[in-house]
Short mmCIF file of C-alpha atoms in Angstrom, two decimals:
data_model
loop_
_atom_site.label_atom_id
_atom_site.label_comp_id
_atom_site.label_asym_id
_atom_site.label_seq_id
_atom_site.Cartn_x
_atom_site.Cartn_y
_atom_site.Cartn_z
CA UNK A 9 33.05 -47.04 74.51
CA UNK A 10 30.89 -45.41 71.89
CA UNK A 11 32.53 -42.45 70.15
CA UNK A 12 30.35 -39.74 68.60
CA UNK A 13 31.79 -38.02 65.52
CA UNK A 14 30.20 -34.76 64.44
CA UNK A 15 30.47 -33.26 60.98
CA UNK A 16 31.28 -30.81 59.69
CA UNK A 17 33.52 -29.26 62.34
CA UNK A 18 32.51 -25.81 61.10
CA UNK A 19 29.51 -24.84 59.00
CA UNK A 20 29.29 -21.39 57.41
CA UNK A 21 25.81 -20.32 56.38
CA UNK A 22 23.68 -17.20 56.08
CA UNK A 23 20.50 -16.31 57.99
CA UNK A 24 17.48 -17.87 56.33
CA UNK A 25 19.43 -20.88 55.03
CA UNK A 26 18.91 -24.48 56.11
CA UNK A 27 21.51 -26.11 58.35
CA UNK A 28 22.16 -29.84 58.52
CA UNK A 29 24.47 -31.16 61.25
CA UNK A 30 25.53 -34.78 61.49
CA UNK A 31 26.43 -37.05 64.40
CA UNK A 32 27.68 -40.61 63.88
CA UNK A 33 28.08 -43.22 66.61
CA UNK A 34 30.79 -45.86 66.48
CA UNK A 35 31.01 -48.69 67.28
CA UNK A 36 27.51 -49.96 67.83
CA UNK A 37 24.15 -48.42 68.22
CA UNK A 38 23.42 -45.27 70.15
CA UNK A 39 20.38 -44.65 72.27
CA UNK A 40 18.89 -41.59 73.90
CA UNK A 41 20.66 -39.24 71.48
CA UNK A 42 20.46 -35.58 72.49
CA UNK A 43 21.54 -32.28 70.93
CA UNK A 44 22.73 -29.16 72.77
CA UNK A 45 23.37 -25.57 71.77
CA UNK A 46 26.14 -23.56 73.41
CA UNK A 47 26.67 -19.83 72.99
CA UNK A 48 29.88 -18.05 74.05
CA UNK A 49 30.20 -17.71 77.81
CA UNK A 50 27.11 -19.80 78.48
CA UNK A 51 26.40 -23.35 79.57
CA UNK A 52 25.07 -25.73 76.94
CA UNK A 53 21.28 -25.97 76.72
CA UNK A 54 19.24 -29.00 75.71
CA UNK A 55 17.55 -28.69 72.30
CA UNK A 56 16.55 -32.23 71.31
CA UNK A 57 16.32 -35.48 73.30
CA UNK A 58 15.57 -39.09 72.38
CA UNK A 59 16.82 -38.20 68.86
CA UNK A 60 13.72 -36.29 67.74
CA UNK A 61 11.84 -34.77 70.69
CA UNK A 62 12.11 -31.03 71.16
CA UNK A 63 12.95 -29.90 74.68
CA UNK A 64 10.77 -27.33 76.37
CA UNK A 65 11.30 -23.96 74.72
CA UNK A 66 13.04 -25.29 71.59
CA UNK A 67 11.71 -23.47 68.50
CA UNK A 68 9.95 -25.55 65.87
CA UNK A 69 12.65 -24.73 63.28
CA UNK A 70 14.90 -27.21 65.11
CA UNK A 71 14.32 -30.88 64.35
CA UNK A 72 16.19 -34.08 65.07
CA UNK A 73 16.15 -37.35 63.20
CA UNK A 74 17.97 -40.64 62.88
CA UNK A 75 18.45 -43.89 64.73
CA UNK A 76 21.09 -46.53 65.32
CA UNK A 77 24.37 -44.96 64.29
CA UNK A 78 23.45 -41.87 62.24
CA UNK A 79 21.68 -38.80 63.55
CA UNK A 80 20.93 -35.36 62.16
CA UNK A 81 20.03 -31.99 63.59
CA UNK A 82 18.28 -29.72 61.11
CA UNK A 83 17.58 -26.02 61.47
CA UNK A 84 15.04 -25.20 58.78
CA UNK A 85 15.70 -21.47 58.44
CA UNK A 86 18.56 -19.93 60.40
CA UNK A 87 17.90 -17.02 62.71
CA UNK A 88 20.76 -14.76 63.89
CA UNK A 89 20.58 -16.26 67.40
CA UNK A 90 21.17 -19.79 66.05
CA UNK A 91 24.85 -19.21 65.31
CA UNK A 92 26.55 -21.17 68.08
CA UNK A 93 28.26 -24.49 68.78
CA UNK A 94 26.16 -27.66 68.70
CA UNK A 95 26.97 -30.91 70.49
CA UNK A 96 25.42 -34.35 70.28
CA UNK A 97 25.39 -36.69 73.30
CA UNK A 98 24.44 -40.29 73.90
CA UNK A 99 23.96 -42.62 76.83
CA UNK A 100 25.20 -46.20 76.75
CA UNK A 101 24.09 -49.02 78.99
CA UNK A 102 27.32 -50.96 79.18
CA UNK A 103 29.51 -49.71 80.45
CA UNK A 104 27.00 -47.20 81.80
CA UNK A 105 28.31 -43.89 80.57
CA UNK A 106 27.55 -40.72 78.66
CA UNK A 107 29.64 -39.30 75.84
CA UNK A 108 29.57 -36.12 73.77
CA UNK A 109 30.60 -35.37 70.23
CA UNK A 110 33.35 -32.83 69.65
CA UNK A 111 30.92 -30.18 68.41
CA UNK A 112 29.99 -28.35 65.21
CA UNK A 113 30.52 -24.61 65.08
CA UNK A 114 27.79 -22.88 63.09
CA UNK A 115 29.06 -19.51 61.95
CA UNK A 116 27.68 -16.66 59.91
CA UNK A 117 28.87 -16.64 56.32
CA UNK B 10 12.06 -21.98 88.41
CA UNK B 11 14.86 -24.52 88.70
CA UNK B 12 18.31 -23.16 89.42
CA UNK B 13 21.59 -24.99 89.94
CA UNK B 14 24.55 -23.16 91.44
CA UNK B 15 28.09 -24.51 91.70
CA UNK B 16 30.38 -23.44 94.52
CA UNK B 17 33.95 -24.28 95.43
CA UNK B 18 37.56 -23.20 94.95
CA UNK B 19 38.69 -21.77 91.67
CA UNK B 20 42.30 -22.84 92.22
CA UNK B 21 43.49 -26.28 93.25
CA UNK B 22 47.04 -27.46 93.88
CA UNK B 23 48.37 -30.40 91.85
CA UNK B 24 47.78 -33.77 93.55
CA UNK B 25 45.08 -32.33 95.81
CA UNK B 26 41.35 -33.14 95.83
CA UNK B 27 38.78 -30.88 94.22
CA UNK B 28 35.54 -30.45 96.17
CA UNK B 29 32.55 -28.75 94.53
CA UNK B 30 28.98 -28.40 95.72
CA UNK B 31 25.85 -27.81 93.68
CA UNK B 32 22.89 -26.15 95.39
CA UNK B 33 19.52 -26.86 93.81
CA UNK B 34 16.66 -24.38 94.18
CA UNK B 35 13.18 -24.44 92.72
CA UNK B 36 12.91 -28.24 92.81
CA UNK B 37 13.47 -31.09 95.22
CA UNK B 38 16.61 -33.14 94.76
CA UNK B 39 14.57 -36.08 96.08
CA UNK B 40 12.51 -36.30 92.89
CA UNK B 41 12.09 -39.87 91.66
CA UNK B 42 12.55 -38.80 88.03
CA UNK B 43 15.94 -37.16 88.08
CA UNK B 44 19.59 -37.91 88.61
CA UNK B 45 21.97 -35.07 89.44
CA UNK B 46 25.33 -34.92 87.77
CA UNK B 47 28.56 -33.19 86.87
CA UNK B 48 29.98 -32.31 83.45
CA UNK B 49 33.23 -30.52 82.71
CA UNK B 50 34.47 -28.64 79.68
CA UNK B 51 38.04 -27.92 78.72
CA UNK B 52 39.42 -26.55 75.45
CA UNK B 53 41.41 -29.69 74.85
CA UNK B 54 38.81 -32.36 75.64
CA UNK B 55 35.48 -30.67 74.98
CA UNK B 56 32.51 -31.75 77.07
CA UNK B 57 33.09 -34.67 79.43
CA UNK B 58 30.49 -36.30 81.66
CA UNK B 59 31.92 -37.03 85.12
CA UNK B 60 29.07 -38.88 86.81
CA UNK B 61 25.68 -38.61 88.47
CA UNK B 62 23.78 -39.55 91.62
CA UNK B 63 20.20 -40.39 92.57
CA UNK B 64 18.69 -39.00 95.77
CA UNK B 65 18.95 -42.48 97.30
CA UNK B 66 22.72 -42.42 96.79
CA UNK B 67 22.95 -44.64 93.70
CA UNK B 68 25.79 -43.41 91.49
CA UNK B 69 27.16 -43.80 87.97
CA UNK B 70 30.64 -42.63 87.06
CA UNK B 71 32.55 -42.10 83.83
CA UNK B 72 34.76 -45.22 83.56
CA UNK B 73 37.77 -43.07 82.67
CA UNK B 74 37.46 -41.10 85.93
CA UNK B 75 35.92 -43.70 88.20
CA UNK B 76 39.05 -44.33 90.27
CA UNK B 77 39.25 -40.65 91.28
CA UNK B 78 35.61 -39.56 91.51
CA UNK B 79 33.09 -39.54 94.32
CA UNK B 80 29.66 -37.90 94.16
CA UNK B 81 27.46 -37.55 97.24
CA UNK B 82 24.05 -36.09 98.01
CA UNK B 83 22.61 -34.20 100.98
CA UNK B 84 18.84 -34.18 100.64
CA UNK B 85 18.37 -32.09 103.80
CA UNK B 86 20.27 -29.24 102.14
CA UNK B 87 19.06 -29.97 98.58
CA UNK B 88 22.70 -30.23 97.52
CA UNK B 89 25.02 -32.68 95.85
CA UNK B 90 28.79 -32.66 95.77
CA UNK B 91 31.75 -33.75 93.67
CA UNK B 92 35.14 -34.90 94.92
CA UNK B 93 37.88 -35.44 92.34
CA UNK B 94 41.19 -36.62 93.72
CA UNK B 95 44.78 -36.45 92.46
CA UNK B 96 44.16 -33.34 90.41
CA UNK B 97 46.53 -32.49 87.55
CA UNK B 98 46.70 -29.72 84.97
CA UNK B 99 44.61 -31.93 82.68
CA UNK B 100 41.68 -31.47 85.09
CA UNK B 101 41.64 -27.71 84.53
CA UNK B 102 38.16 -27.00 83.16
CA UNK B 103 34.81 -25.36 83.67
CA UNK B 104 32.75 -27.65 85.89
CA UNK B 105 28.96 -27.70 85.50
CA UNK B 106 26.34 -29.32 87.69
CA UNK B 107 23.36 -30.66 85.78
CA UNK B 108 19.99 -32.35 86.13
CA UNK B 109 19.60 -35.62 84.28
CA UNK B 110 16.17 -37.12 83.53
CA UNK B 111 16.66 -40.87 84.13
CA UNK B 112 20.39 -40.27 83.38
CA UNK B 113 19.65 -39.94 79.65
CA UNK B 114 20.55 -36.30 79.03
CA UNK B 115 21.03 -32.97 80.81
CA UNK B 116 17.96 -30.75 80.80
CA UNK B 117 19.18 -28.09 83.21
CA UNK B 118 22.68 -26.72 83.77
CA UNK B 119 24.36 -24.52 86.33
CA UNK B 120 26.30 -21.51 85.08
CA UNK B 121 29.59 -23.36 85.56
CA UNK B 122 32.64 -22.68 87.68
CA UNK B 123 36.21 -22.40 86.41
CA UNK B 124 38.68 -24.68 88.18
CA UNK B 125 42.38 -24.24 87.53
CA UNK B 126 45.02 -26.69 88.71
CA UNK B 127 48.26 -24.89 89.42
CA UNK B 128 50.85 -24.47 92.12
#
């Protein structure tokens, strides 16, 4: 089973700063990597799919990159509404399954 | 506008079977593009994918839960359902129903329903 490890666990930044969140897959390669944002009391919402494609409604300040085992979510200039928890997720073919990372909490500094 | 709504008991006795239903509105569950699935979230284990189903009845389950999980679909009601047997305290979580494009990710989520396992 592929395990997704997100880092850092918590990221403290100020509005206007750039945020870089990491997701590493082990062992093996990861495909169909997606990123989600979750705010308190809400369900997660899809931000990025297939590693770099923005989901409908995702602002352009969010971008995804990476392939194979290392992936990154970048928020170019933080807005107050961006402070939330972010999860990465991948789908594997064998065994057919889906796994999530443990999350990165992005908090206001 | 697509909406997914979970329904079912909020409290389940240990060893019993959890049954949840997701009602889909604003889209047909018989779409050829989408699978329909369940995800749960607990403080201890984070987000955990449970499984998904295609309108034809084809299913995929999380290997770690496969022995206890069954997902079914009722296209006439535009609903799909989750059964999780032999519930324990470790199954206490918020359960979400989701839409999965080709199983790859979850592009729409229900609001979630809290399920607590306790006697």
